């Protein structure tokens, strides 16, 4: 629970506060004092009489009632201290900095559990243990530095790691990113990241609350809660970016399918973030850069870039190389740097120094000063309608000061409706000028490629998915009837079901399959091949990896060849029959799904056939999926250009592919017994897509 006493206490006691500011207790007192806390600050220390100008209490029993307690004492002393303060001093909020709890030993976990029980008994908020504290505009109850500039329009930052939070703050402060609050949850015994988001969601005020949230997550204990409140905040106008650390453990150790080999905890995280509309980041620099992008775009008249076409950039620079690198990075990220030409471009060229280039990037030359910078930005804002955003690269080789140029940039950012992204690389040579620019409330993207990389990630992130399930054309009662009819033995090992069961379930979901027959009779298979027409494909039934045991024969053109392949395949170990299908052509696609504990079904899509194993170019979504999510998955594939059509080849029917992905996800939503599923390949052309081979593992 999060209460007023935690966020806006009228009195704080630091138990373990000291005069040594190089230790957590002393640094905590210093930061609270320097933060301008307006309430009463008290300190408990049995060995000191005065701490940093504050009269000290030698024993917590001497304290008057105090609303918030910050504990910087040995772990073994914390439970009794919490109990006394909660019971006798009406303390309603605790921040426990101390380590040595569940993160270290079983004995520490027992101490932690007792503290939680006490807090629940007395209705207290608990942050920690094992954290750096809580930083708000009301009190700076952290023992670390840096303390960023705090503003009601700044970022809310929530971290599962104290040390990492400090490093992220370091990255942010250099960029000028301001904060509204910083939450270090530590072990998160009572209040985890999901709980903080819930509080922010339930207490969100469009006028007074921060609209940007940055998250560093080490453990997602409640995916549904995270999804609900993150997507709710984003729908209310917030922007959220997050790092999920520790998500690279492979789920492939006992995998018997392509999906099992590729679907991991990382796939589940990717799918969850996509559904929620969270921008996923992979480094501190990327996270803080995303935060700066949110601040730039939220202060302009431009709508959120997540629901607009990719930005068309004008690049204003006085250094050709960075302009070219930014052009390349933006183009690679799916944005454009359109060529500027015609009478307006020529008019701009006449107003710049001789030799300037205006085709985009707009190079005002190394000798270009504030006047030329002003003119170039003015034209981008008012005279070039096909420009959505402006990147300004402006540094110095040390020959001049930049105060005047940066003042122009400051004025233009305030005046322009188009977002301006300042790239000021001279952090050492022009340090004072950059610092003054940041003090005016701006951010700085010192590296142009890092900006473009983060911006492309922001642009690719879809809005939160609708909560409605796409049911049209999916026979849910029949799906449940088929699952219920499976034998009880199906539940024990999670076996692969027969092709006939797969075909029945796919028919209920409206997923088209190629005509096929499974039989142990050569005559039946020959008659089927005559009916559908040669050439045909034969596949052994029984072994999971058919290709590995020679269980696939392609391009069979006669009954004699089919019978010969039948005899050969029935001799393969574990063979229970042979499947025959017509031989089709098209682009091979892949769709799969795997059930992940706590997350539900993770659905994967990508190029099929051997490309699944070789390239592993797949994207993930969390069932049930919307059409928006399905299209986002398809468009995020590295091989998407192949699907669109290239070098004279027709593209696939993208709408049909998205429809199959969505229908499959609806099937999975109502058949949670399906634990693993592969459709590989789906054969696709410009007109249609059909499933050629599929396997499904079910545990009832």
PDB file of N, CA and C in Angstrom, residues 131-183:
ATOM      1  N   UNK A 131      17.291  -1.012  -0.466  1.00  0.00           N
ATOM      2  CA  UNK A 131      17.047  -0.031  -1.524  1.00  0.00           C
ATOM      3  C   UNK A 131      17.829   1.244  -1.234  1.00  0.00           C
ATOM      4  N   UNK A 132      17.791   2.200  -2.170  1.00  0.00           N
ATOM      5  CA  UNK A 132      18.472   3.480  -1.932  1.00  0.00           C
ATOM      6  C   UNK A 132      17.512   4.529  -1.408  1.00  0.00           C
ATOM      7  N   UNK A 133      16.187   4.220  -1.405  1.00  0.00           N
ATOM      8  CA  UNK A 133      15.237   5.154  -0.845  1.00  0.00           C
ATOM      9  C   UNK A 133      14.234   5.675  -1.847  1.00  0.00           C
ATOM     10  N   UNK A 134      13.586   6.764  -1.477  1.00  0.00           N
ATOM     11  CA  UNK A 134      12.525   7.380  -2.273  1.00  0.00           C
ATOM     12  C   UNK A 134      12.818   8.867  -2.420  1.00  0.00           C
ATOM     13  N   UNK A 135      12.756   9.348  -3.645  1.00  0.00           N
ATOM     14  CA  UNK A 135      13.044  10.751  -3.938  1.00  0.00           C
ATOM     15  C   UNK A 135      11.797  11.387  -4.546  1.00  0.00           C
ATOM     16  N   UNK A 136      11.249  12.390  -3.864  1.00  0.00           N
ATOM     17  CA  UNK A 136      10.100  13.117  -4.395  1.00  0.00           C
ATOM     18  C   UNK A 136      10.354  14.608  -4.241  1.00  0.00           C
ATOM     19  N   UNK A 137       9.428  15.409  -4.730  1.00  0.00           N
ATOM     20  CA  UNK A 137       9.561  16.856  -4.565  1.00  0.00           C
ATOM     21  C   UNK A 137       9.292  17.284  -3.120  1.00  0.00           C
ATOM     22  N   UNK A 138       8.792  16.374  -2.291  1.00  0.00           N
ATOM     23  CA  UNK A 138       8.509  16.683  -0.890  1.00  0.00           C
ATOM     24  C   UNK A 138       9.652  16.282   0.041  1.00  0.00           C
ATOM     25  N   UNK A 139      10.333  15.191  -0.276  1.00  0.00           N
ATOM     26  CA  UNK A 139      11.454  14.786   0.582  1.00  0.00           C
ATOM     27  C   UNK A 139      12.447  13.938  -0.225  1.00  0.00           C
ATOM     28  N   UNK A 140      13.721  14.184   0.046  1.00  0.00           N
ATOM     29  CA  UNK A 140      14.802  13.484  -0.648  1.00  0.00           C
ATOM     30  C   UNK A 140      15.332  12.371   0.245  1.00  0.00           C
ATOM     31  N   UNK A 141      14.548  11.330   0.446  1.00  0.00           N
ATOM     32  CA  UNK A 141      14.950  10.249   1.348  1.00  0.00           C
ATOM     33  C   UNK A 141      15.737   9.180   0.599  1.00  0.00           C
ATOM     34  N   UNK A 142      16.864   9.601   0.041  1.00  0.00           N
ATOM     35  CA  UNK A 142      17.827   8.703  -0.589  1.00  0.00           C
ATOM     36  C   UNK A 142      19.201   9.023  -0.024  1.00  0.00           C
ATOM     37  N   UNK A 143      20.084   8.040  -0.057  1.00  0.00           N
ATOM     38  CA  UNK A 143      21.429   8.293   0.477  1.00  0.00           C
ATOM     39  C   UNK A 143      22.462   8.468  -0.627  1.00  0.00           C
ATOM     40  N   UNK A 144      22.003   8.423  -1.866  1.00  0.00           N
ATOM     41  CA  UNK A 144      22.928   8.434  -3.002  1.00  0.00           C
ATOM     42  C   UNK A 144      22.910   9.776  -3.716  1.00  0.00           C
ATOM     43  N   UNK A 145      23.834   9.922  -4.635  1.00  0.00           N
ATOM     44  CA  UNK A 145      23.854  11.003  -5.608  1.00  0.00           C
ATOM     45  C   UNK A 145      23.980  10.363  -6.977  1.00  0.00           C
ATOM     46  N   UNK A 146      23.610  11.075  -8.037  1.00  0.00           N
ATOM     47  CA  UNK A 146      23.185  12.474  -8.083  1.00  0.00           C
ATOM     48  C   UNK A 146      21.724  12.658  -7.677  1.00  0.00           C
ATOM     49  N   UNK A 147      21.420  13.865  -7.236  1.00  0.00           N
ATOM     50  CA  UNK A 147      20.033  14.274  -7.036  1.00  0.00           C
ATOM     51  C   UNK A 147      19.652  15.086  -8.267  1.00  0.00           C
ATOM     52  N   UNK A 148      18.786  14.556  -9.126  1.00  0.00           N
ATOM     53  CA  UNK A 148      18.453  15.281 -10.354  1.00  0.00           C
ATOM     54  C   UNK A 148      17.564  16.489 -10.063  1.00  0.00           C
ATOM     55  N   UNK A 149      17.436  17.355 -11.062  1.00  0.00           N
ATOM     56  CA  UNK A 149      16.492  18.465 -10.959  1.00  0.00           C
ATOM     57  C   UNK A 149      15.077  17.910 -10.904  1.00  0.00           C
ATOM     58  N   UNK A 150      14.313  18.362  -9.914  1.00  0.00           N
ATOM     59  CA  UNK A 150      12.957  17.861  -9.723  1.00  0.00           C
ATOM     60  C   UNK A 150      11.940  18.886 -10.209  1.00  0.00           C
ATOM     61  N   UNK A 151      10.946  18.387 -10.933  1.00  0.00           N
ATOM     62  CA  UNK A 151       9.924  19.253 -11.518  1.00  0.00           C
ATOM     63  C   UNK A 151       8.631  18.463 -11.631  1.00  0.00           C
ATOM     64  N   UNK A 152       7.474  19.088 -11.413  1.00  0.00           N
ATOM     65  CA  UNK A 152       6.206  18.363 -11.573  1.00  0.00           C
ATOM     66  C   UNK A 152       6.000  17.846 -12.994  1.00  0.00           C
ATOM     67  N   UNK A 153       6.700  18.429 -13.955  1.00  0.00           N
ATOM     68  CA  UNK A 153       6.601  17.958 -15.339  1.00  0.00           C
ATOM     69  C   UNK A 153       7.705  16.962 -15.682  1.00  0.00           C
ATOM     70  N   UNK A 154       8.493  16.584 -14.681  1.00  0.00           N
ATOM     71  CA  UNK A 154       9.586  15.656 -14.924  1.00  0.00           C
ATOM     72  C   UNK A 154       9.112  14.213 -15.000  1.00  0.00           C
ATOM     73  N   UNK A 155      10.071  13.310 -15.025  1.00  0.00           N
ATOM     74  CA  UNK A 155       9.833  11.881 -15.225  1.00  0.00           C
ATOM     75  C   UNK A 155       9.616  11.190 -13.883  1.00  0.00           C
ATOM     76  N   UNK A 156       8.692  10.241 -13.832  1.00  0.00           N
ATOM     77  CA  UNK A 156       8.604   9.299 -12.718  1.00  0.00           C
ATOM     78  C   UNK A 156       9.459   8.085 -13.075  1.00  0.00           C
ATOM     79  N   UNK A 157      10.406   7.752 -12.219  1.00  0.00           N
ATOM     80  CA  UNK A 157      11.335   6.649 -12.488  1.00  0.00           C
ATOM     81  C   UNK A 157      11.207   5.617 -11.374  1.00  0.00           C
ATOM     82  N   UNK A 158      10.973   4.361 -11.756  1.00  0.00           N
ATOM     83  CA  UNK A 158      10.824   3.274 -10.793  1.00  0.00           C
ATOM     84  C   UNK A 158      11.848   2.199 -11.131  1.00  0.00           C
ATOM     85  N   UNK A 159      12.648   1.806 -10.139  1.00  0.00           N
ATOM     86  CA  UNK A 159      13.730   0.854 -10.386  1.00  0.00           C
ATOM     87  C   UNK A 159      13.695  -0.291  -9.394  1.00  0.00           C
ATOM     88  N   UNK A 160      13.945  -1.490  -9.904  1.00  0.00           N
ATOM     89  CA  UNK A 160      14.061  -2.655  -9.043  1.00  0.00           C
ATOM     90  C   UNK A 160      15.446  -2.828  -8.474  1.00  0.00           C
ATOM     91  N   UNK A 161      16.378  -1.977  -8.862  1.00  0.00           N
ATOM     92  CA  UNK A 161      17.754  -2.058  -8.373  1.00  0.00           C
ATOM     93  C   UNK A 161      18.225  -0.678  -7.968  1.00  0.00           C
ATOM     94  N   UNK A 162      18.772  -0.572  -6.758  1.00  0.00           N
ATOM     95  CA  UNK A 162      19.256   0.715  -6.282  1.00  0.00           C
ATOM     96  C   UNK A 162      20.483   1.192  -7.017  1.00  0.00           C
ATOM     97  N   UNK A 163      21.482   0.315  -7.151  1.00  0.00           N
ATOM     98  CA  UNK A 163      22.721   0.705  -7.822  1.00  0.00           C
ATOM     99  C   UNK A 163      22.461   1.077  -9.275  1.00  0.00           C
ATOM    100  N   UNK A 164      21.619   0.294  -9.945  1.00  0.00           N
ATOM    101  CA  UNK A 164      21.301   0.591 -11.344  1.00  0.00           C
ATOM    102  C   UNK A 164      20.550   1.909 -11.454  1.00  0.00           C
ATOM    103  N   UNK A 165      19.693   2.191 -10.481  1.00  0.00           N
ATOM    104  CA  UNK A 165      18.973   3.466 -10.483  1.00  0.00           C
ATOM    105  C   UNK A 165      19.949   4.637 -10.464  1.00  0.00           C
ATOM    106  N   UNK A 166      21.015   4.514  -9.663  1.00  0.00           N
ATOM    107  CA  UNK A 166      22.025   5.576  -9.591  1.00  0.00           C
ATOM    108  C   UNK A 166      22.688   5.776 -10.947  1.00  0.00           C
ATOM    109  N   UNK A 167      23.033   4.677 -11.614  1.00  0.00           N
ATOM    110  CA  UNK A 167      23.704   4.783 -12.911  1.00  0.00           C
ATOM    111  C   UNK A 167      22.766   5.366 -13.968  1.00  0.00           C
ATOM    112  N   UNK A 168      21.495   5.016 -13.888  1.00  0.00           N
ATOM    113  CA  UNK A 168      20.516   5.581 -14.829  1.00  0.00           C
ATOM    114  C   UNK A 168      20.342   7.072 -14.571  1.00  0.00           C
ATOM    115  N   UNK A 169      20.340   7.469 -13.308  1.00  0.00           N
ATOM    116  CA  UNK A 169      20.257   8.891 -12.980  1.00  0.00           C
ATOM    117  C   UNK A 169      21.472   9.650 -13.504  1.00  0.00           C
ATOM    118  N   UNK A 170      22.652   9.032 -13.407  1.00  0.00           N
ATOM    119  CA  UNK A 170      23.860   9.656 -13.960  1.00  0.00           C
ATOM    120  C   UNK A 170      23.679   9.925 -15.447  1.00  0.00           C
ATOM    121  N   UNK A 171      23.182   8.921 -16.161  1.00  0.00           N
ATOM    122  CA  UNK A 171      22.964   9.058 -17.602  1.00  0.00           C
ATOM    123  C   UNK A 171      21.940  10.145 -17.897  1.00  0.00           C
ATOM    124  N   UNK A 172      20.905  10.235 -17.055  1.00  0.00           N
ATOM    125  CA  UNK A 172      19.827  11.198 -17.292  1.00  0.00           C
ATOM    126  C   UNK A 172      20.254  12.629 -17.006  1.00  0.00           C
ATOM    127  N   UNK A 173      20.996  12.831 -15.903  1.00  0.00           N
ATOM    128  CA  UNK A 173      21.393  14.182 -15.496  1.00  0.00           C
ATOM    129  C   UNK A 173      22.244  14.844 -16.569  1.00  0.00           C
ATOM    130  N   UNK A 174      23.141  14.085 -17.173  1.00  0.00           N
ATOM    131  CA  UNK A 174      24.001  14.626 -18.229  1.00  0.00           C
ATOM    132  C   UNK A 174      23.168  15.125 -19.399  1.00  0.00           C
ATOM    133  N   UNK A 175      22.032  14.468 -19.647  1.00  0.00           N
ATOM    134  CA  UNK A 175      21.160  14.854 -20.769  1.00  0.00           C
ATOM    135  C   UNK A 175      20.210  15.993 -20.403  1.00  0.00           C
ATOM    136  N   UNK A 176      20.149  16.352 -19.107  1.00  0.00           N
ATOM    137  CA  UNK A 176      19.228  17.402 -18.684  1.00  0.00           C
ATOM    138  C   UNK A 176      17.837  16.900 -18.383  1.00  0.00           C
ATOM    139  N   UNK A 177      17.656  15.582 -18.321  1.00  0.00           N
ATOM    140  CA  UNK A 177      16.335  15.023 -18.053  1.00  0.00           C
ATOM    141  C   UNK A 177      15.939  15.308 -16.606  1.00  0.00           C
ATOM    142  N   UNK A 178      14.778  15.895 -16.428  1.00  0.00           N
ATOM    143  CA  UNK A 178      14.292  16.226 -15.091  1.00  0.00           C
ATOM    144  C   UNK A 178      13.336  15.144 -14.585  1.00  0.00           C
ATOM    145  N   UNK A 179      13.179  15.091 -13.258  1.00  0.00           N
ATOM    146  CA  UNK A 179      12.391  14.036 -12.631  1.00  0.00           C
ATOM    147  C   UNK A 179      11.311  14.623 -11.739  1.00  0.00           C
ATOM    148  N   UNK A 180      10.223  13.876 -11.626  1.00  0.00           N
ATOM    149  CA  UNK A 180       9.188  14.183 -10.647  1.00  0.00           C
ATOM    150  C   UNK A 180       9.369  13.321  -9.401  1.00  0.00           C
ATOM    151  N   UNK A 181       9.753  12.056  -9.597  1.00  0.00           N
ATOM    152  CA  UNK A 181       9.985  11.154  -8.470  1.00  0.00           C
ATOM    153  C   UNK A 181      10.917  10.029  -8.904  1.00  0.00           C
ATOM    154  N   UNK A 182      11.623   9.458  -7.920  1.00  0.00           N
ATOM    155  CA  UNK A 182      12.486   8.296  -8.146  1.00  0.00           C
ATOM    156  C   UNK A 182      12.168   7.277  -7.066  1.00  0.00           C
ATOM    157  N   UNK A 183      11.730   6.093  -7.478  1.00  0.00           N
ATOM    158  CA  UNK A 183      11.371   5.021  -6.558  1.00  0.00           C
ATOM    159  C   UNK A 183      12.386   3.890  -6.690  1.00  0.00           C
TER     160      UNK A 183
END
